[in-house]
CSV table of C-alpha atoms in Angstrom, one decimal:
chain,number,residue,atom,x,y,z
A,10,UNK,CA,23.9,-7.9,36.3
A,11,UNK,CA,24.6,-11.3,34.9
A,12,UNK,CA,20.9,-11.9,34.5
A,13,UNK,CA,20.4,-8.6,32.6
A,14,UNK,CA,23.4,-9.4,30.4
A,15,UNK,CA,22.0,-12.9,29.6
A,16,UNK,CA,18.6,-11.4,28.8
A,17,UNK,CA,20.2,-8.8,26.4
A,18,UNK,CA,22.1,-11.6,24.6
A,19,UNK,CA,18.9,-13.4,23.9
A,20,UNK,CA,17.4,-10.4,22.0
A,21,UNK,CA,17.3,-11.0,18.3
A,22,UNK,CA,17.1,-8.4,15.6
A,23,UNK,CA,14.9,-8.8,12.5
A,24,UNK,CA,14.8,-6.7,9.3
A,25,UNK,CA,11.6,-4.8,8.2
A,26,UNK,CA,11.8,-3.3,4.7
A,27,UNK,CA,9.7,-0.9,2.6
A,28,UNK,CA,10.2,1.6,-0.2
A,29,UNK,CA,8.8,4.8,1.4
A,30,UNK,CA,10.5,7.5,3.4
A,31,UNK,CA,10.0,8.0,7.2
A,32,UNK,CA,6.8,9.8,8.2
A,33,UNK,CA,4.8,7.6,5.8
A,34,UNK,CA,2.0,5.1,6.3
A,35,UNK,CA,4.6,2.4,5.9
A,36,UNK,CA,6.8,3.8,8.7
A,37,UNK,CA,3.7,4.1,10.9
A,38,UNK,CA,3.0,0.4,10.3
A,39,UNK,CA,6.6,-0.3,11.3
A,40,UNK,CA,6.3,1.8,14.5
A,41,UNK,CA,3.1,0.0,15.6
A,42,UNK,CA,4.4,-3.5,14.7
A,43,UNK,CA,7.9,-3.1,16.2
A,44,UNK,CA,6.7,-1.5,19.4
A,45,UNK,CA,4.1,-4.2,20.1
A,46,UNK,CA,6.4,-7.1,19.2
A,47,UNK,CA,9.1,-5.6,21.5
A,48,UNK,CA,6.5,-5.3,24.3
A,49,UNK,CA,5.1,-8.8,23.9
A,50,UNK,CA,8.5,-10.5,23.6
A,51,UNK,CA,9.8,-8.4,26.6
A,52,UNK,CA,12.6,-7.1,24.3
A,53,UNK,CA,13.6,-10.5,22.8
A,54,UNK,CA,12.3,-9.7,19.3
A,55,UNK,CA,13.6,-6.4,18.0
A,56,UNK,CA,12.7,-5.2,14.5
A,57,UNK,CA,15.0,-2.8,12.6
A,58,UNK,CA,13.5,-0.6,9.9
A,59,UNK,CA,15.0,-0.3,6.4
A,60,UNK,CA,13.0,2.4,4.7
A,61,UNK,CA,13.4,4.3,1.4
A,62,UNK,CA,14.0,1.2,-0.8
A,63,UNK,CA,17.3,0.6,0.9
A,64,UNK,CA,16.8,-3.1,0.3
A,65,UNK,CA,15.2,-2.7,-3.0
A,66,UNK,CA,12.0,-1.6,-4.8
A,67,UNK,CA,8.7,-3.3,-3.9
A,68,UNK,CA,9.0,-6.2,-6.3
A,69,UNK,CA,12.5,-6.9,-5.2
A,70,UNK,CA,11.5,-6.7,-1.5
A,71,UNK,CA,8.8,-9.3,-2.1
A,72,UNK,CA,11.4,-11.7,-3.6
A,73,UNK,CA,13.8,-11.1,-0.7
A,74,UNK,CA,11.1,-11.9,1.8
A,75,UNK,CA,10.2,-15.1,-0.1
A,76,UNK,CA,13.9,-16.2,0.0
A,77,UNK,CA,14.2,-15.4,3.7
A,78,UNK,CA,16.7,-12.6,3.2
A,79,UNK,CA,14.2,-10.1,4.7
A,80,UNK,CA,12.1,-11.0,7.7
A,81,UNK,CA,9.2,-8.5,7.5
A,82,UNK,CA,8.0,-6.0,5.0
A,83,UNK,CA,5.1,-3.9,4.0
A,84,UNK,CA,4.4,-3.7,0.2
A,85,UNK,CA,1.5,-2.3,-1.8
A,86,UNK,CA,-1.3,-4.7,-2.7
A,87,UNK,CA,-0.9,-3.6,-6.3
A,88,UNK,CA,2.8,-4.6,-6.5
A,89,UNK,CA,1.9,-7.8,-4.7
A,90,UNK,CA,0.1,-8.8,-7.9
A,91,UNK,CA,3.6,-9.4,-9.3
A,92,UNK,CA,3.7,-12.6,-7.2
A,93,UNK,CA,0.0,-13.2,-6.7
A,94,UNK,CA,-2.1,-11.6,-9.6
A,95,UNK,CA,-5.3,-11.9,-7.6
A,96,UNK,CA,-4.0,-9.3,-5.2
A,97,UNK,CA,-4.9,-6.8,-7.9
A,98,UNK,CA,-8.4,-6.9,-6.5
A,99,UNK,CA,-7.4,-4.3,-3.8
A,100,UNK,CA,-6.6,-1.9,-6.7
A,101,UNK,CA,-10.0,-2.0,-8.3
A,102,UNK,CA,-11.1,1.6,-8.9
A,103,UNK,CA,-13.7,3.0,-6.6
A,104,UNK,CA,-14.0,-0.3,-4.7
A,105,UNK,CA,-13.5,1.7,-1.5
A,106,UNK,CA,-16.2,4.4,-1.0
A,107,UNK,CA,-14.6,6.7,1.5
A,108,UNK,CA,-11.8,7.1,4.1
A,109,UNK,CA,-14.1,5.5,6.7
A,110,UNK,CA,-15.0,2.6,4.5
A,111,UNK,CA,-11.3,1.9,3.7
A,112,UNK,CA,-10.3,2.0,7.4
A,113,UNK,CA,-13.2,-0.3,8.4
A,114,UNK,CA,-12.5,-2.8,5.6
A,115,UNK,CA,-8.8,-3.1,6.4
A,116,UNK,CA,-9.6,-3.7,10.1
A,117,UNK,CA,-12.2,-6.4,9.2
A,118,UNK,CA,-11.0,-9.8,10.3
A,119,UNK,CA,-12.9,-11.6,7.5
A,120,UNK,CA,-11.2,-9.4,4.8
A,121,UNK,CA,-7.8,-10.0,6.3
A,122,UNK,CA,-8.4,-13.8,6.4
A,123,UNK,CA,-9.5,-13.8,2.8
A,124,UNK,CA,-6.3,-12.0,1.8
A,125,UNK,CA,-4.2,-14.3,4.0
A,126,UNK,CA,-5.8,-17.4,2.4
A,127,UNK,CA,-5.3,-15.9,-1.1
A,128,UNK,CA,-1.6,-15.6,-0.5
A,129,UNK,CA,-1.2,-19.0,1.2
A,130,UNK,CA,-3.0,-20.6,-1.8
A,131,UNK,CA,-1.0,-18.8,-4.5
A,132,UNK,CA,2.5,-18.1,-3.3
A,133,UNK,CA,5.2,-20.0,-1.5
A,134,UNK,CA,7.8,-18.6,0.9
A,135,UNK,CA,5.8,-15.7,2.3
A,136,UNK,CA,2.7,-15.1,4.5
A,137,UNK,CA,0.4,-12.1,4.8
A,138,UNK,CA,0.0,-11.1,8.5
A,139,UNK,CA,-1.7,-7.7,8.3
A,140,UNK,CA,-3.1,-4.9,6.2
A,141,UNK,CA,-2.4,-1.2,5.9
A,142,UNK,CA,-2.8,1.8,3.6
A,143,UNK,CA,-1.4,5.1,2.5
A,144,UNK,CA,-4.8,6.6,1.7
A,145,UNK,CA,-6.2,7.1,-1.7
A,146,UNK,CA,-4.3,7.6,-4.9
A,147,UNK,CA,-4.7,10.9,-6.9
A,148,UNK,CA,-3.2,12.2,-10.1
A,149,UNK,CA,-0.5,14.8,-10.3
A,150,UNK,CA,1.4,16.5,-13.1
A,151,UNK,CA,1.6,20.0,-14.7
A,152,UNK,CA,-2.0,19.9,-15.9
A,153,UNK,CA,-5.2,20.1,-13.9
A,154,UNK,CA,-7.6,17.2,-14.0
A,155,UNK,CA,-11.2,18.2,-13.5
A,156,UNK,CA,-12.9,15.4,-15.5
A,157,UNK,CA,-12.0,12.0,-17.0
A,158,UNK,CA,-11.5,13.6,-20.5
A,159,UNK,CA,-8.6,15.6,-19.1
A,160,UNK,CA,-6.3,12.6,-19.1
A,161,UNK,CA,-7.3,11.2,-22.5
A,162,UNK,CA,-4.2,10.5,-24.6
A,163,UNK,CA,-1.8,11.5,-21.8
A,164,UNK,CA,0.9,9.2,-20.4
A,165,UNK,CA,0.3,8.0,-16.8
A,166,UNK,CA,2.8,6.0,-14.7
A,167,UNK,CA,0.9,3.2,-13.1
A,168,UNK,CA,1.8,0.1,-11.1
A,169,UNK,CA,2.3,-2.9,-13.2
A,170,UNK,CA,-1.0,-4.7,-12.7
A,171,UNK,CA,-3.8,-5.9,-15.0
A,172,UNK,CA,-6.2,-3.7,-13.0
A,173,UNK,CA,-4.2,-0.5,-13.7
A,174,UNK,CA,-3.6,-1.2,-17.3
A,175,UNK,CA,-7.3,-2.0,-17.9
A,176,UNK,CA,-8.7,1.0,-16.0
A,177,UNK,CA,-6.4,3.8,-17.3
A,178,UNK,CA,-6.8,2.5,-20.8
A,179,UNK,CA,-10.6,2.7,-20.3
A,180,UNK,CA,-10.2,6.3,-19.2
A,181,UNK,CA,-8.4,6.9,-22.5
A,182,UNK,CA,-4.9,7.4,-21.0
A,183,UNK,CA,-1.6,5.7,-22.0
A,184,UNK,CA,-0.1,3.6,-19.3
A,185,UNK,CA,3.6,3.6,-18.5
A,186,UNK,CA,5.3,1.1,-16.1
A,187,UNK,CA,8.3,2.0,-14.1
A,188,UNK,CA,9.7,1.4,-10.5
A,189,UNK,CA,8.6,4.1,-8.0
A,190,UNK,CA,12.1,5.3,-7.7
A,191,UNK,CA,12.1,6.5,-11.3
A,192,UNK,CA,8.9,8.5,-11.2
A,193,UNK,CA,10.5,11.8,-10.2
A,194,UNK,CA,12.9,11.9,-13.1
A,195,UNK,CA,10.3,10.7,-15.6
A,196,UNK,CA,8.0,13.5,-14.6
A,197,UNK,CA,10.9,16.0,-14.8
A,198,UNK,CA,11.9,14.9,-18.3
A,199,UNK,CA,8.4,14.5,-19.7
A,200,UNK,CA,8.7,10.7,-20.2
A,201,UNK,CA,5.3,10.7,-18.6
A,202,UNK,CA,2.6,13.4,-18.0
A,203,UNK,CA,1.1,12.2,-14.8
A,204,UNK,CA,2.0,10.2,-11.7
A,205,UNK,CA,-0.7,8.9,-9.3
A,206,UNK,CA,-0.2,8.2,-5.6
A,207,UNK,CA,-1.2,9.3,-2.1
A,208,UNK,CA,-0.9,12.9,-1.0
A,209,UNK,CA,1.8,12.1,1.7
A,210,UNK,CA,3.8,10.0,-0.8
A,211,UNK,CA,3.7,12.9,-3.2
A,212,UNK,CA,4.9,15.2,-0.5
A,213,UNK,CA,7.7,13.3,1.2
A,214,UNK,CA,9.1,12.2,-2.2
A,215,UNK,CA,9.0,15.8,-3.4
A,216,UNK,CA,7.2,14.9,-6.6
A,217,UNK,CA,5.5,18.4,-6.3
A,218,UNK,CA,8.8,19.9,-7.5
A,219,UNK,CA,8.3,18.4,-11.0
A,220,UNK,CA,4.5,17.9,-10.9
A,221,UNK,CA,3.1,21.0,-9.2
A,222,UNK,CA,-0.6,20.2,-9.7
A,223,UNK,CA,-2.3,17.6,-7.5
A,224,UNK,CA,-5.9,16.6,-8.6
A,225,UNK,CA,-7.9,14.8,-6.0
A,226,UNK,CA,-9.3,12.0,-8.1
A,227,UNK,CA,-9.5,9.4,-5.3
A,228,UNK,CA,-9.7,6.7,-8.0
A,229,UNK,CA,-8.0,3.9,-6.1
A,230,UNK,CA,-7.1,2.9,-2.5
A,231,UNK,CA,-3.4,2.9,-1.9
A,232,UNK,CA,-3.5,-0.3,0.3
A,233,UNK,CA,-0.7,-2.5,1.4
A,234,UNK,CA,0.0,-6.0,2.9
A,235,UNK,CA,2.3,-6.7,5.9
A,236,UNK,CA,4.5,-9.7,5.3
A,237,UNK,CA,6.6,-12.3,7.1
A,238,UNK,CA,9.0,-14.7,5.4
A,239,UNK,CA,8.1,-18.4,5.7
A,240,UNK,CA,11.7,-19.1,6.7
A,241,UNK,CA,11.3,-17.0,9.8
A,242,UNK,CA,7.7,-18.2,10.4
A,243,UNK,CA,8.8,-21.8,10.5
A,244,UNK,CA,11.6,-21.0,13.0
A,245,UNK,CA,9.2,-19.4,15.5
A,246,UNK,CA,7.7,-21.2,18.4
A,247,UNK,CA,4.0,-20.9,19.3
A,248,UNK,CA,4.4,-18.0,21.6
A,249,UNK,CA,6.5,-16.0,19.1
A,250,UNK,CA,4.0,-16.7,16.3
A,251,UNK,CA,1.2,-15.4,18.6
A,252,UNK,CA,3.2,-12.2,19.4
A,253,UNK,CA,3.8,-11.6,15.6
A,254,UNK,CA,0.1,-12.1,14.8
A,255,UNK,CA,-1.0,-9.8,17.6
A,256,UNK,CA,1.4,-7.1,16.6
A,257,UNK,CA,0.3,-7.4,13.0
A,258,UNK,CA,-3.3,-7.2,14.0
A,259,UNK,CA,-2.5,-3.9,15.7
A,260,UNK,CA,-1.3,-2.6,12.4
A,261,UNK,CA,-4.5,-3.6,10.6
A,262,UNK,CA,-6.6,-1.9,13.4
A,263,UNK,CA,-4.5,1.3,14.0
A,264,UNK,CA,-2.4,2.2,10.9
A,265,UNK,CA,-5.2,3.0,8.4
A,266,UNK,CA,-6.8,5.8,10.5
A,267,UNK,CA,-3.4,7.3,11.2
A,268,UNK,CA,-2.4,7.1,7.6
A,269,UNK,CA,-5.5,9.1,6.6
A,270,UNK,CA,-4.7,11.6,9.3
A,271,UNK,CA,-1.3,11.9,7.7
A,272,UNK,CA,-2.9,12.5,4.3
A,273,UNK,CA,-4.9,15.5,5.6
A,274,UNK,CA,-1.8,16.9,7.3
A,275,UNK,CA,0.2,16.5,4.0
A,276,UNK,CA,-2.5,18.3,2.0
A,277,UNK,CA,-2.4,21.3,4.4
A,278,UNK,CA,1.4,21.4,4.1
A,279,UNK,CA,1.3,21.3,0.3
A,280,UNK,CA,-1.3,24.1,0.2
A,281,UNK,CA,0.9,26.3,2.4
A,282,UNK,CA,3.8,25.6,0.0
A,283,UNK,CA,1.8,26.9,-2.9
A,284,UNK,CA,1.0,23.5,-4.6
A,285,UNK,CA,-2.2,23.7,-6.7
A,286,UNK,CA,-4.7,21.2,-5.3
A,287,UNK,CA,-7.7,20.6,-7.5
A,288,UNK,CA,-10.6,19.5,-5.3
A,289,UNK,CA,-13.5,20.0,-7.7
A,290,UNK,CA,-12.8,16.8,-9.7
A,291,UNK,CA,-15.9,15.3,-11.2
A,292,UNK,CA,-15.4,11.7,-10.1
A,293,UNK,CA,-18.7,10.6,-11.6
A,294,UNK,CA,-17.2,10.3,-15.1
A,295,UNK,CA,-14.4,8.1,-13.8
A,296,UNK,CA,-16.9,6.0,-11.8
A,297,UNK,CA,-19.3,5.6,-14.7
A,298,UNK,CA,-16.5,3.9,-16.7
A,299,UNK,CA,-15.0,2.0,-13.7
A,300,UNK,CA,-18.2,0.5,-12.2
A,301,UNK,CA,-18.8,-2.2,-14.9
A,302,UNK,CA,-15.2,-3.4,-14.4
A,303,UNK,CA,-15.5,-4.0,-10.6
A,304,UNK,CA,-17.3,-7.4,-10.9
A,305,UNK,CA,-15.8,-8.3,-14.3
A,306,UNK,CA,-12.1,-7.8,-13.2
A,307,UNK,CA,-12.6,-9.4,-9.8
A,308,UNK,CA,-14.0,-12.5,-11.5
A,309,UNK,CA,-11.3,-12.6,-14.1
A,310,UNK,CA,-8.6,-12.3,-11.4
A,311,UNK,CA,-9.9,-15.4,-9.7
A,312,UNK,CA,-12.1,-16.8,-6.9
A,313,UNK,CA,-10.0,-15.3,-4.0
A,314,UNK,CA,-10.2,-11.9,-5.6
A,315,UNK,CA,-13.9,-12.2,-6.1
A,316,UNK,CA,-14.5,-13.1,-2.5
A,317,UNK,CA,-12.3,-10.2,-1.3
A,318,UNK,CA,-14.2,-7.8,-3.5
A,319,UNK,CA,-17.6,-9.0,-2.2
A,320,UNK,CA,-16.5,-8.8,1.5
A,321,UNK,CA,-15.2,-5.2,1.0
A,322,UNK,CA,-18.4,-4.1,-0.8
A,323,UNK,CA,-20.6,-5.6,1.9
A,324,UNK,CA,-19.0,-3.5,4.6
A,325,UNK,CA,-21.2,-0.5,5.5
């Protein structure tokens, strides 16, 4: 009994934050990571989840990880560009060719190492330890989108990255920046005409209530980076670091496929609820505009971004 009690006292709890609800790609990442870390550490490293932006929106979460106030987090690669602009490369439109290509790229060790090196070279206080996704981003509002001309002149909420601002302007839309938590009200009041996000994110945040038409544009991968604070990293011994890296690798290898499965399940639920899902989107018009920007934007973002883009495009 004394030994068991002593073992229990040695267990330490860590905070893992994200801005999505449960039953999301982010919570899947947490489940995989926390279970593996608990197993490898024999219960000594226990990770507690703080979902739904309890500890802040994504840009705030990143700053809290950097300051050491949050131990682990998963944050979109697009919002990561607020601390490392080159991370915007993961948001390049039509960089990822399919669900399978996205899953394969995020599980590729060379891609991960390039992302990790980009962060280590450009940001202090935080380290990338894994990759994840919430599927592809699509457009939703009260209007159907069948072709690129259908969004011309309309206001679209986008993540605050140079990639987003450039691409949606190229499509002829007006870009609007706001935290994710403000999207529902802004769609409801008409401050913006369209949101754009993954199917399951649209479902679990009930955006269909104010934007009942989901158009499957698949314009951008909704990828994310798994983080550890440098403060925690420096305090870990060699075994603990290995456990963290192993658990994070499991996220990169397992979460993307499960996230895409969740996307398909979410689409089926939405259809049953009566949401209008537009599947016959002519993506060629979007791609024709986007393609010349792939190389141009990657180069402009910087050498790390260009390397990541090249590695992803080379994956068959």
